Amino acid sequence: MKNFELQQIDLQIINALQIEPRVPWTALSGILGLDSVTLARRWERIISSGCAWSVAMEDAGHRGSTAIVEVQCHPGQVLRTAGQASLDRDIISIDLTSGSRDIVMTLTARDDDELAEYILTRLGTLPGVRSTRTYILNSILKLGANWTVQALSAAQVNSIPRFRPPRAAAAKVVPDQLATGIVRVLEKDVRASNTELSRELGISGQRASDALATLRMQQALDLRIHVAQQYSNWPAVTWYFLQVPVAPWWRGTVRGWPCPRSSSPGWPSGNSTSSSRSPAAAGPTRCAWRRSWNPGFPAPGWRTAPR
């Protein structure tokens, strides 16, 4: 990624694909003002540079159990630990951080028993791990998958066509084996055509199209476009571990506030990830966050847990 700079049109392409990763280039042509061939060529250049990439996985909100894990590593072992963790399908996000921990990762499992088994046995086998601290999530209020680089106008966002729902005649249940196969194909390229899905899975194009549409409608499939943070227009990410009152008012506030990328109440404390224009903006972001929750600043009963 050295000597590579994302231009505004590149950020707009990324933003459009974050909203609908499989939108046809022809549909974006009129919205972004470039022909479909040029858009496709620019996207290939973006992903070839490593500045952005696509992800396909089972939706974290539909997996049985989720946890946030803070990891402290032995000196000089952070990249080795993160690299090994990146090979594990059950670890769906990895952040290298400053502060009292070296890595913050999101871990998912099909149920509490599987999650406990991972935390108690598999987690400790990662190379270079010195200690861990785990937060079990009770629910997910806002997913990082919904965060975008915010390079498009409201009119452009509203003009982007969303995915089509499945046909009325489509099967209402997608077999686990087929769902897994679809994920495996889209892991390589979320924009793989229905023809490619059909060929890879050995099924008809119609069945592939129906199954994909059904999974997306049921929110059982998560398609994402990520951008390397330093190449976006929001290069700083801050983790907040929050302690908030039991009162329900804060849940709706977090869902609607624009800065948090993700938020999940959990035990022993909740957590949220926020993006800002620069590291220096993280402090003002925190203050604005508190004021947005309660105009009488500070918000009663709310505090940032010392981490």
PDB file of C-alpha atoms in Angstrom:
ATOM      1  CA  MET A   1       0.000   0.000   0.000  1.00  0.00           C
ATOM      2  CA  LYS A   2       3.022   2.281  -0.047  1.00  0.00           C
ATOM      3  CA  ASN A   3       2.716   5.335  -2.306  1.00  0.00           C
ATOM      4  CA  PHE A   4      -0.975   4.592  -2.906  1.00  0.00           C
ATOM      5  CA  GLU A   5      -3.549   7.279  -2.288  1.00  0.00           C
ATOM      6  CA  LEU A   6      -7.305   6.836  -2.420  1.00  0.00           C
ATOM      7  CA  GLN A   7      -8.959   9.615  -4.399  1.00  0.00           C
ATOM      8  CA  GLN A   8     -12.438  10.908  -3.641  1.00  0.00           C
ATOM      9  CA  ILE A   9     -13.997   8.785  -6.381  1.00  0.00           C
ATOM     10  CA  ASP A  10     -12.302   5.705  -4.861  1.00  0.00           C
ATOM     11  CA  LEU A  11     -13.852   6.494  -1.475  1.00  0.00           C
ATOM     12  CA  GLN A  12     -17.212   6.954  -3.174  1.00  0.00           C
ATOM     13  CA  ILE A  13     -16.900   3.532  -4.821  1.00  0.00           C
ATOM     14  CA  ILE A  14     -16.017   1.986  -1.467  1.00  0.00           C
ATOM     15  CA  ASN A  15     -18.903   3.796   0.213  1.00  0.00           C
ATOM     16  CA  ALA A  16     -21.354   2.565  -2.433  1.00  0.00           C
ATOM     17  CA  LEU A  17     -20.172  -1.027  -2.045  1.00  0.00           C
ATOM     18  CA  GLN A  18     -20.354  -0.767   1.738  1.00  0.00           C
ATOM     19  CA  ILE A  19     -24.039   0.045   1.296  1.00  0.00           C
ATOM     20  CA  GLU A  20     -24.648  -2.743  -1.261  1.00  0.00           C
ATOM     21  CA  PRO A  21     -21.588  -4.911  -1.973  1.00  0.00           C
ATOM     22  CA  ARG A  22     -23.158  -6.641  -4.988  1.00  0.00           C
ATOM     23  CA  VAL A  23     -24.670  -3.624  -6.706  1.00  0.00           C
ATOM     24  CA  PRO A  24     -24.084  -3.795 -10.502  1.00  0.00           C
ATOM     25  CA  TRP A  25     -21.548  -1.349 -11.905  1.00  0.00           C
ATOM     26  CA  THR A  26     -24.140  -0.276 -14.456  1.00  0.00           C
ATOM     27  CA  ALA A  27     -26.425   0.829 -11.614  1.00  0.00           C
ATOM     28  CA  LEU A  28     -23.622   2.893 -10.046  1.00  0.00           C
ATOM     29  CA  SER A  29     -22.571   4.521 -13.304  1.00  0.00           C
ATOM     30  CA  GLY A  30     -25.182   7.282 -13.244  1.00  0.00           C
ATOM     31  CA  ILE A  31     -24.816   7.807  -9.481  1.00  0.00           C
ATOM     32  CA  LEU A  32     -21.032   8.252  -9.484  1.00  0.00           C
ATOM     33  CA  GLY A  33     -20.666   9.793 -12.945  1.00  0.00           C
ATOM     34  CA  LEU A  34     -18.301   7.197 -14.445  1.00  0.00           C
ATOM     35  CA  ASP A  35     -18.981   4.389 -16.900  1.00  0.00           C
ATOM     36  CA  SER A  36     -19.254   0.837 -15.567  1.00  0.00           C
ATOM     37  CA  VAL A  37     -15.955  -0.311 -17.120  1.00  0.00           C
ATOM     38  CA  THR A  38     -14.026   2.498 -15.414  1.00  0.00           C
ATOM     39  CA  LEU A  39     -15.724   1.782 -12.077  1.00  0.00           C
ATOM     40  CA  ALA A  40     -14.851  -1.911 -12.303  1.00  0.00           C
ATOM     41  CA  ARG A  41     -11.263  -1.083 -13.224  1.00  0.00           C
ATOM     42  CA  ARG A  42     -10.873   1.337 -10.314  1.00  0.00           C
ATOM     43  CA  TRP A  43     -12.310  -1.234  -7.885  1.00  0.00           C
ATOM     44  CA  GLU A  44      -9.840  -3.853  -9.076  1.00  0.00           C
ATOM     45  CA  ARG A  45      -7.045  -1.335  -8.549  1.00  0.00           C
ATOM     46  CA  ILE A  46      -8.289  -0.570  -5.025  1.00  0.00           C
ATOM     47  CA  ILE A  47      -8.442  -4.196  -3.891  1.00  0.00           C
ATOM     48  CA  SER A  48      -5.166  -5.097  -5.636  1.00  0.00           C
ATOM     49  CA  SER A  49      -3.455  -2.348  -3.637  1.00  0.00           C
ATOM     50  CA  GLY A  50      -4.748  -3.813  -0.366  1.00  0.00           C
ATOM     51  CA  CYS A  51      -6.456  -0.553   0.591  1.00  0.00           C
ATOM     52  CA  ALA A  52      -9.862  -2.275   0.667  1.00  0.00           C
ATOM     53  CA  TRP A  53     -11.119  -5.832   0.695  1.00  0.00           C
ATOM     54  CA  SER A  54     -14.370  -7.767   0.895  1.00  0.00           C
ATOM     55  CA  VAL A  55     -15.588 -10.122   3.618  1.00  0.00           C
ATOM     56  CA  ALA A  56     -18.379 -12.699   3.665  1.00  0.00           C
ATOM     57  CA  MET A  57     -19.431 -14.568   6.790  1.00  0.00           C
ATOM     58  CA  GLU A  58     -22.364 -15.746   8.821  1.00  0.00           C
ATOM     59  CA  ASP A  59     -23.945 -12.719  10.445  1.00  0.00           C
ATOM     60  CA  ALA A  60     -22.533 -12.205  13.955  1.00  0.00           C
ATOM     61  CA  GLY A  61     -25.943 -11.144  15.227  1.00  0.00           C
ATOM     62  CA  HIS A  62     -27.345 -14.541  14.255  1.00  0.00           C
ATOM     63  CA  ARG A  63     -24.619 -16.657  15.801  1.00  0.00           C
ATOM     64  CA  GLY A  64     -25.427 -18.018  19.239  1.00  0.00           C
ATOM     65  CA  SER A  65     -22.739 -16.359  21.369  1.00  0.00           C
ATOM     66  CA  THR A  66     -20.271 -13.520  20.948  1.00  0.00           C
ATOM     67  CA  ALA A  67     -17.452 -12.163  23.083  1.00  0.00           C
ATOM     68  CA  ILE A  68     -14.937  -9.339  22.990  1.00  0.00           C
ATOM     69  CA  VAL A  69     -11.458 -10.469  24.049  1.00  0.00           C
ATOM     70  CA  GLU A  70      -8.613  -8.204  25.129  1.00  0.00           C
ATOM     71  CA  VAL A  71      -5.217  -9.824  24.612  1.00  0.00           C
ATOM     72  CA  GLN A  72      -1.865  -8.931  26.113  1.00  0.00           C
ATOM     73  CA  CYS A  73       1.081 -10.395  24.225  1.00  0.00           C
ATOM     74  CA  HIS A  74       4.662 -11.138  25.138  1.00  0.00           C
ATOM     75  CA  PRO A  75       7.093  -8.484  23.844  1.00  0.00           C
ATOM     76  CA  GLY A  76       7.595  -8.666  20.097  1.00  0.00           C
ATOM     77  CA  GLN A  77       4.805 -11.224  19.592  1.00  0.00           C
ATOM     78  CA  VAL A  78       1.838  -9.007  18.676  1.00  0.00           C
ATOM     79  CA  LEU A  79       2.008  -9.479  14.908  1.00  0.00           C
ATOM     80  CA  ARG A  80       2.599 -13.202  15.264  1.00  0.00           C
ATOM     81  CA  THR A  81      -0.436 -13.544  17.547  1.00  0.00           C
ATOM     82  CA  ALA A  82      -2.632 -11.436  15.269  1.00  0.00           C
ATOM     83  CA  GLY A  83      -1.483 -13.321  12.183  1.00  0.00           C
ATOM     84  CA  GLN A  84      -2.376 -16.698  13.689  1.00  0.00           C
ATOM     85  CA  ALA A  85      -5.707 -15.381  14.969  1.00  0.00           C
ATOM     86  CA  SER A  86      -6.579 -14.134  11.472  1.00  0.00           C
ATOM     87  CA  LEU A  87      -6.624 -17.742  10.247  1.00  0.00           C
ATOM     88  CA  ASP A  88      -9.406 -18.690  12.672  1.00  0.00           C
ATOM     89  CA  ARG A  89     -12.917 -18.393  11.199  1.00  0.00           C
ATOM     90  CA  ASP A  90     -14.431 -17.939  14.673  1.00  0.00           C
ATOM     91  CA  ILE A  91     -12.487 -14.706  15.194  1.00  0.00           C
ATOM     92  CA  ILE A  92     -14.329 -12.136  13.094  1.00  0.00           C
ATOM     93  CA  SER A  93     -12.379  -8.963  13.889  1.00  0.00           C
ATOM     94  CA  ILE A  94      -8.873  -8.145  15.109  1.00  0.00           C
ATOM     95  CA  ASP A  95      -7.712  -4.671  16.188  1.00  0.00           C
ATOM     96  CA  LEU A  96      -4.126  -3.831  17.172  1.00  0.00           C
ATOM     97  CA  THR A  97      -4.377  -1.255  19.940  1.00  0.00           C
ATOM     98  CA  SER A  98      -2.416   0.941  22.294  1.00  0.00           C
ATOM     99  CA  GLY A  99      -2.990   1.079  26.034  1.00  0.00           C
ATOM    100  CA  SER A 100      -3.159  -1.770  28.523  1.00  0.00           C
ATOM    101  CA  ARG A 101      -3.872  -4.403  25.875  1.00  0.00           C
ATOM    102  CA  ASP A 102      -2.210  -5.221  22.541  1.00  0.00           C
ATOM    103  CA  ILE A 103      -5.128  -6.754  20.629  1.00  0.00           C
ATOM    104  CA  VAL A 104      -8.915  -6.530  20.822  1.00  0.00           C
ATOM    105  CA  MET A 105     -10.709  -9.296  18.953  1.00  0.00           C
ATOM    106  CA  THR A 106     -14.314 -10.355  18.422  1.00  0.00           C
ATOM    107  CA  LEU A 107     -15.015 -14.052  18.892  1.00  0.00           C
ATOM    108  CA  THR A 108     -18.210 -15.853  17.845  1.00  0.00           C
ATOM    109  CA  ALA A 109     -19.540 -19.341  18.507  1.00  0.00           C
ATOM    110  CA  ARG A 110     -22.750 -21.251  17.840  1.00  0.00           C
ATOM    111  CA  ASP A 111     -23.709 -21.459  21.519  1.00  0.00           C
ATOM    112  CA  ASP A 112     -22.463 -20.703  25.038  1.00  0.00           C
ATOM    113  CA  ASP A 113     -20.857 -24.135  25.436  1.00  0.00           C
ATOM    114  CA  GLU A 114     -18.807 -23.708  22.269  1.00  0.00           C
ATOM    115  CA  LEU A 115     -17.832 -20.183  23.305  1.00  0.00           C
ATOM    116  CA  ALA A 116     -16.741 -21.398  26.761  1.00  0.00           C
ATOM    117  CA  GLU A 117     -14.708 -24.208  25.219  1.00  0.00           C
ATOM    118  CA  TYR A 118     -12.933 -21.735  22.931  1.00  0.00           C
ATOM    119  CA  ILE A 119     -12.168 -19.274  25.726  1.00  0.00           C
ATOM    120  CA  LEU A 120     -10.960 -21.936  28.163  1.00  0.00           C
ATOM    121  CA  THR A 121      -8.885 -24.022  25.758  1.00  0.00           C
ATOM    122  CA  ARG A 122      -8.321 -22.756  22.215  1.00  0.00           C
ATOM    123  CA  LEU A 123      -7.726 -19.090  23.026  1.00  0.00           C
ATOM    124  CA  GLY A 124      -4.684 -19.900  25.142  1.00  0.00           C
ATOM    125  CA  THR A 125      -3.071 -21.853  22.313  1.00  0.00           C
ATOM    126  CA  LEU A 126      -2.526 -18.736  20.206  1.00  0.00           C
ATOM    127  CA  PRO A 127       1.223 -18.063  20.070  1.00  0.00           C
ATOM    128  CA  GLY A 128       2.588 -15.146  22.053  1.00  0.00           C
ATOM    129  CA  VAL A 129      -0.431 -14.680  24.345  1.00  0.00           C
ATOM    130  CA  ARG A 130       0.483 -13.553  27.865  1.00  0.00           C
ATOM    131  CA  SER A 131      -3.015 -12.871  29.268  1.00  0.00           C
ATOM    132  CA  THR A 132      -6.615 -12.335  28.149  1.00  0.00           C
ATOM    133  CA  ARG A 133      -9.723 -10.586  29.435  1.00  0.00           C
ATOM    134  CA  THR A 134     -13.108 -11.642  28.028  1.00  0.00           C
ATOM    135  CA  TYR A 135     -16.424  -9.773  27.803  1.00  0.00           C
ATOM    136  CA  ILE A 136     -19.475 -11.887  27.026  1.00  0.00           C
ATOM    137  CA  LEU A 137     -21.966  -9.895  24.924  1.00  0.00           C
ATOM    138  CA  ASN A 138     -25.624 -10.046  25.881  1.00  0.00           C
ATOM    139  CA  SER A 139     -26.842  -8.548  22.609  1.00  0.00           C
ATOM    140  CA  ILE A 140     -25.623  -6.459  19.672  1.00  0.00           C
ATOM    141  CA  LEU A 141     -27.079  -2.979  19.267  1.00  0.00           C
ATOM    142  CA  LYS A 142     -25.041  -1.790  16.329  1.00  0.00           C
ATOM    143  CA  LEU A 143     -22.673  -3.667  14.013  1.00  0.00           C
ATOM    144  CA  GLY A 144     -19.464  -2.330  12.545  1.00  0.00           C
ATOM    145  CA  ALA A 145     -20.637  -3.727   9.210  1.00  0.00           C
ATOM    146  CA  ASN A 146     -23.071  -0.815   8.989  1.00  0.00           C
ATOM    147  CA  TRP A 147     -20.320   1.806   9.262  1.00  0.00           C
ATOM    148  CA  THR A 148     -19.237   3.536   6.049  1.00  0.00           C
ATOM    149  CA  VAL A 149     -16.565   6.008   4.979  1.00  0.00           C
ATOM    150  CA  GLN A 150     -19.363   8.562   4.435  1.00  0.00           C
ATOM    151  CA  ALA A 151     -18.071   9.814   1.078  1.00  0.00           C
ATOM    152  CA  LEU A 152     -21.473  10.007  -0.644  1.00  0.00           C
ATOM    153  CA  SER A 153     -24.222  12.589  -0.417  1.00  0.00           C
ATOM    154  CA  ALA A 154     -27.594  11.630   1.034  1.00  0.00           C
ATOM    155  CA  ALA A 155     -29.077  11.728  -2.468  1.00  0.00           C
ATOM    156  CA  GLN A 156     -26.418   9.346  -3.778  1.00  0.00           C
ATOM    157  CA  VAL A 157     -26.934   6.964  -0.854  1.00  0.00           C
ATOM    158  CA  ASN A 158     -30.674   6.887  -1.449  1.00  0.00           C
ATOM    159  CA  SER A 159     -30.145   6.206  -5.161  1.00  0.00           C
ATOM    160  CA  ILE A 160     -28.133   3.026  -4.656  1.00  0.00           C
ATOM    161  CA  PRO A 161     -30.379   0.012  -5.338  1.00  0.00           C
ATOM    162  CA  ARG A 162     -30.469  -2.567  -2.539  1.00  0.00           C
ATOM    163  CA  PHE A 163     -30.490  -6.316  -3.092  1.00  0.00           C
ATOM    164  CA  ARG A 164     -33.627  -7.920  -4.408  1.00  0.00           C
ATOM    165  CA  PRO A 165     -35.682 -10.153  -2.093  1.00  0.00           C
ATOM    166  CA  PRO A 166     -36.057 -13.832  -3.047  1.00  0.00           C
ATOM    167  CA  ARG A 167     -38.804 -14.951  -5.405  1.00  0.00           C
ATOM    168  CA  ALA A 168     -42.101 -15.990  -3.860  1.00  0.00           C
ATOM    169  CA  ALA A 169     -41.439 -19.527  -5.106  1.00  0.00           C
ATOM    170  CA  ALA A 170     -37.957 -19.679  -3.540  1.00  0.00           C
ATOM    171  CA  ALA A 171     -37.309 -22.156  -0.719  1.00  0.00           C
ATOM    172  CA  LYS A 172     -37.788 -20.513   2.668  1.00  0.00           C
ATOM    173  CA  VAL A 173     -34.965 -22.499   4.297  1.00  0.00           C
ATOM    174  CA  VAL A 174     -31.410 -22.729   2.978  1.00  0.00           C
ATOM    175  CA  PRO A 175     -29.676 -26.002   3.973  1.00  0.00           C
ATOM    176  CA  ASP A 176     -26.613 -25.479   6.170  1.00  0.00           C
ATOM    177  CA  GLN A 177     -24.320 -27.147   3.653  1.00  0.00           C
ATOM    178  CA  LEU A 178     -25.491 -24.841   0.858  1.00  0.00           C
ATOM    179  CA  ALA A 179     -25.239 -21.765   3.100  1.00  0.00           C
ATOM    180  CA  THR A 180     -21.684 -22.716   4.034  1.00  0.00           C
ATOM    181  CA  GLY A 181     -20.819 -23.237   0.366  1.00  0.00           C
ATOM    182  CA  ILE A 182     -22.144 -19.795  -0.546  1.00  0.00           C
ATOM    183  CA  VAL A 183     -20.068 -18.206   2.213  1.00  0.00           C
ATOM    184  CA  ARG A 184     -16.952 -20.023   1.032  1.00  0.00           C
ATOM    185  CA  VAL A 185     -17.374 -18.722  -2.532  1.00  0.00           C
ATOM    186  CA  LEU A 186     -18.176 -15.168  -1.475  1.00  0.00           C
ATOM    187  CA  GLU A 187     -15.229 -15.123   0.929  1.00  0.00           C
ATOM    188  CA  LYS A 188     -13.042 -14.911  -2.152  1.00  0.00           C
ATOM    189  CA  ASP A 189     -15.150 -12.198  -3.800  1.00  0.00           C
ATOM    190  CA  VAL A 190     -18.465 -10.884  -2.471  1.00  0.00           C
ATOM    191  CA  ARG A 191     -19.229  -9.696  -6.008  1.00  0.00           C
ATOM    192  CA  ALA A 192     -19.007 -13.181  -7.507  1.00  0.00           C
ATOM    193  CA  SER A 193     -21.859 -13.546 -10.018  1.00  0.00           C
ATOM    194  CA  ASN A 194     -24.722 -15.998  -9.663  1.00  0.00           C
ATOM    195  CA  THR A 195     -23.172 -17.858 -12.593  1.00  0.00           C
ATOM    196  CA  GLU A 196     -19.933 -18.259 -10.634  1.00  0.00           C
ATOM    197  CA  LEU A 197     -21.874 -19.397  -7.570  1.00  0.00           C
ATOM    198  CA  SER A 198     -23.752 -21.918  -9.713  1.00  0.00           C
ATOM    199  CA  ARG A 199     -20.540 -23.303 -11.192  1.00  0.00           C
ATOM    200  CA  GLU A 200     -18.676 -23.508  -7.879  1.00  0.00           C
ATOM    201  CA  LEU A 201     -21.575 -25.103  -5.983  1.00  0.00           C
ATOM    202  CA  GLY A 202     -22.794 -27.402  -8.737  1.00  0.00           C
ATOM    203  CA  ILE A 203     -26.376 -26.101  -8.633  1.00  0.00           C
ATOM    204  CA  SER A 204     -28.578 -24.169 -11.025  1.00  0.00           C
ATOM    205  CA  GLY A 205     -28.171 -20.414 -11.330  1.00  0.00           C
ATOM    206  CA  GLN A 206     -31.743 -19.898 -10.143  1.00  0.00           C
ATOM    207  CA  ARG A 207     -31.205 -21.949  -7.006  1.00  0.00           C
ATOM    208  CA  ALA A 208     -27.977 -20.103  -6.271  1.00  0.00           C
ATOM    209  CA  SER A 209     -29.724 -16.759  -6.747  1.00  0.00           C
ATOM    210  CA  ASP A 210     -32.677 -17.782  -4.553  1.00  0.00           C
ATOM    211  CA  ALA A 211     -30.484 -19.151  -1.757  1.00  0.00           C
ATOM    212  CA  LEU A 212     -28.300 -16.045  -1.685  1.00  0.00           C
ATOM    213  CA  ALA A 213     -31.326 -13.737  -1.637  1.00  0.00           C
ATOM    214  CA  THR A 214     -32.958 -15.759   1.144  1.00  0.00           C
ATOM    215  CA  LEU A 215     -29.843 -15.685   3.322  1.00  0.00           C
ATOM    216  CA  ARG A 216     -29.543 -11.937   2.897  1.00  0.00           C
ATOM    217  CA  MET A 217     -33.231 -11.302   3.555  1.00  0.00           C
ATOM    218  CA  GLN A 218     -33.022 -13.376   6.751  1.00  0.00           C
ATOM    219  CA  GLN A 219     -29.877 -11.434   7.729  1.00  0.00           C
ATOM    220  CA  ALA A 220     -28.024 -14.711   8.072  1.00  0.00           C
ATOM    221  CA  LEU A 221     -25.245 -13.616   5.703  1.00  0.00           C
ATOM    222  CA  ASP A 222     -22.980 -10.641   6.333  1.00  0.00           C
ATOM    223  CA  LEU A 223     -21.279  -9.075   3.291  1.00  0.00           C
ATOM    224  CA  ARG A 224     -18.829  -6.297   4.076  1.00  0.00           C
ATOM    225  CA  ILE A 225     -16.371  -3.994   2.382  1.00  0.00           C
ATOM    226  CA  HIS A 226     -13.520  -2.903   4.639  1.00  0.00           C
ATOM    227  CA  VAL A 227     -11.012  -0.163   4.004  1.00  0.00           C
ATOM    228  CA  ALA A 228      -7.589   0.155   5.609  1.00  0.00           C
ATOM    229  CA  GLN A 229      -8.217   2.791   8.260  1.00  0.00           C
ATOM    230  CA  GLN A 230      -5.284   5.012   7.381  1.00  0.00           C
ATOM    231  CA  TYR A 231      -6.531   5.290   3.795  1.00  0.00           C
ATOM    232  CA  SER A 232     -10.046   6.326   4.726  1.00  0.00           C
ATOM    233  CA  ASN A 233     -11.193   9.799   5.726  1.00  0.00           C
ATOM    234  CA  TRP A 234     -11.780   8.450   9.283  1.00  0.00           C
ATOM    235  CA  PRO A 235      -8.318   7.128  10.182  1.00  0.00           C
ATOM    236  CA  ALA A 236      -8.578   6.907  13.989  1.00  0.00           C
ATOM    237  CA  VAL A 237     -10.520   4.204  15.850  1.00  0.00           C
ATOM    238  CA  THR A 238     -11.091   4.282  19.603  1.00  0.00           C
ATOM    239  CA  TRP A 239     -12.443   1.498  21.809  1.00  0.00           C
ATOM    240  CA  TYR A 240     -14.576   2.629  24.757  1.00  0.00           C
ATOM    241  CA  PHE A 241     -15.551   0.269  27.564  1.00  0.00           C
ATOM    242  CA  LEU A 242     -18.616   1.858  29.073  1.00  0.00           C
ATOM    243  CA  GLN A 243     -20.522   1.377  32.285  1.00  0.00           C
ATOM    244  CA  VAL A 244     -24.075   2.651  31.871  1.00  0.00           C
ATOM    245  CA  PRO A 245     -27.283   2.546  33.931  1.00  0.00           C
ATOM    246  CA  VAL A 246     -29.821  -0.220  33.468  1.00  0.00           C
ATOM    247  CA  ALA A 247     -32.366   2.295  32.138  1.00  0.00           C
ATOM    248  CA  PRO A 248     -33.314   1.475  28.518  1.00  0.00           C
ATOM    249  CA  TRP A 249     -32.989   4.998  27.081  1.00  0.00           C
ATOM    250  CA  TRP A 250     -29.319   4.638  26.130  1.00  0.00           C
ATOM    251  CA  ARG A 251     -29.885   1.696  23.753  1.00  0.00           C
ATOM    252  CA  GLY A 252     -31.844   3.706  21.194  1.00  0.00           C
ATOM    253  CA  THR A 253     -29.409   6.594  21.502  1.00  0.00           C
ATOM    254  CA  VAL A 254     -26.411   4.421  20.631  1.00  0.00           C
ATOM    255  CA  ARG A 255     -28.171   2.938  17.609  1.00  0.00           C
ATOM    256  CA  GLY A 256     -28.904   6.370  16.168  1.00  0.00           C
ATOM    257  CA  TRP A 257     -25.696   8.236  16.963  1.00  0.00           C
ATOM    258  CA  PRO A 258     -23.424   8.529  13.868  1.00  0.00           C
ATOM    259  CA  CYS A 259     -19.942   8.113  15.389  1.00  0.00           C
ATOM    260  CA  PRO A 260     -20.058   4.692  17.073  1.00  0.00           C
ATOM    261  CA  ARG A 261     -19.218   1.963  14.556  1.00  0.00           C
ATOM    262  CA  SER A 262     -20.471  -0.815  16.810  1.00  0.00           C
ATOM    263  CA  SER A 263     -21.959  -1.196  20.262  1.00  0.00           C
ATOM    264  CA  SER A 264     -22.831  -4.175  22.441  1.00  0.00           C
ATOM    265  CA  PRO A 265     -23.986  -4.437  26.047  1.00  0.00           C
ATOM    266  CA  GLY A 266     -22.030  -7.143  27.803  1.00  0.00           C
ATOM    267  CA  TRP A 267     -20.599  -8.465  31.023  1.00  0.00           C
ATOM    268  CA  PRO A 268     -18.698  -7.230  32.992  1.00  0.00           C
ATOM    269  CA  SER A 269     -19.058  -3.949  31.043  1.00  0.00           C
ATOM    270  CA  GLY A 270     -20.409  -2.805  27.709  1.00  0.00           C
ATOM    271  CA  ASN A 271     -18.242  -1.704  24.807  1.00  0.00           C
ATOM    272  CA  SER A 272     -18.372   0.537  21.793  1.00  0.00           C
ATOM    273  CA  THR A 273     -16.058   1.375  18.899  1.00  0.00           C
ATOM    274  CA  SER A 274     -15.928   4.930  17.585  1.00  0.00           C
ATOM    275  CA  SER A 275     -14.224   6.387  14.508  1.00  0.00           C
ATOM    276  CA  SER A 276     -12.902   9.933  14.318  1.00  0.00           C
ATOM    277  CA  ARG A 277     -11.038  12.142  11.872  1.00  0.00           C
ATOM    278  CA  SER A 278      -7.805  11.986  13.909  1.00  0.00           C
ATOM    279  CA  PRO A 279      -6.474  10.634  17.216  1.00  0.00           C
ATOM    280  CA  ALA A 280      -6.765  14.151  18.671  1.00  0.00           C
ATOM    281  CA  ALA A 281     -10.494  14.108  17.913  1.00  0.00           C
ATOM    282  CA  ALA A 282     -11.125  11.090  20.148  1.00  0.00           C
ATOM    283  CA  GLY A 283     -11.346  13.299  23.247  1.00  0.00           C
ATOM    284  CA  PRO A 284     -13.885  15.737  21.740  1.00  0.00           C
ATOM    285  CA  THR A 285     -15.795  12.737  20.397  1.00  0.00           C
ATOM    286  CA  ARG A 286     -16.124  11.363  23.893  1.00  0.00           C
ATOM    287  CA  CYS A 287     -17.409  14.698  25.199  1.00  0.00           C
ATOM    288  CA  ALA A 288     -19.877  15.065  22.332  1.00  0.00           C
ATOM    289  CA  TRP A 289     -21.026  11.513  22.997  1.00  0.00           C
ATOM    290  CA  ARG A 290     -21.822  12.309  26.613  1.00  0.00           C
ATOM    291  CA  ARG A 291     -23.651  15.519  25.686  1.00  0.00           C
ATOM    292  CA  SER A 292     -25.702  13.700  23.053  1.00  0.00           C
ATOM    293  CA  TRP A 293     -26.898  11.238  25.658  1.00  0.00           C
ATOM    294  CA  ASN A 294     -27.906  13.925  28.114  1.00  0.00           C
ATOM    295  CA  PRO A 295     -27.990  17.658  27.405  1.00  0.00           C
ATOM    296  CA  GLY A 296     -27.350  18.164  31.119  1.00  0.00           C
ATOM    297  CA  PHE A 297     -23.793  16.747  30.736  1.00  0.00           C
ATOM    298  CA  PRO A 298     -22.509  14.616  32.289  1.00  0.00           C
ATOM    299  CA  ALA A 299     -24.898  11.745  31.602  1.00  0.00           C
ATOM    300  CA  PRO A 300     -26.178  10.360  34.925  1.00  0.00           C
ATOM    301  CA  GLY A 301     -24.751   6.997  35.863  1.00  0.00           C
ATOM    302  CA  TRP A 302     -22.596   6.755  32.728  1.00  0.00           C
ATOM    303  CA  ARG A 303     -18.819   6.479  32.776  1.00  0.00           C
ATOM    304  CA  THR A 304     -15.931   5.161  30.749  1.00  0.00           C
ATOM    305  CA  ALA A 305     -14.418   2.121  32.439  1.00  0.00           C
ATOM    306  CA  PRO A 306     -10.657   2.504  33.011  1.00  0.00           C
ATOM    307  CA  ARG A 307      -8.902   0.170  30.596  1.00  0.00           C
TER     308      ARG A 307
END
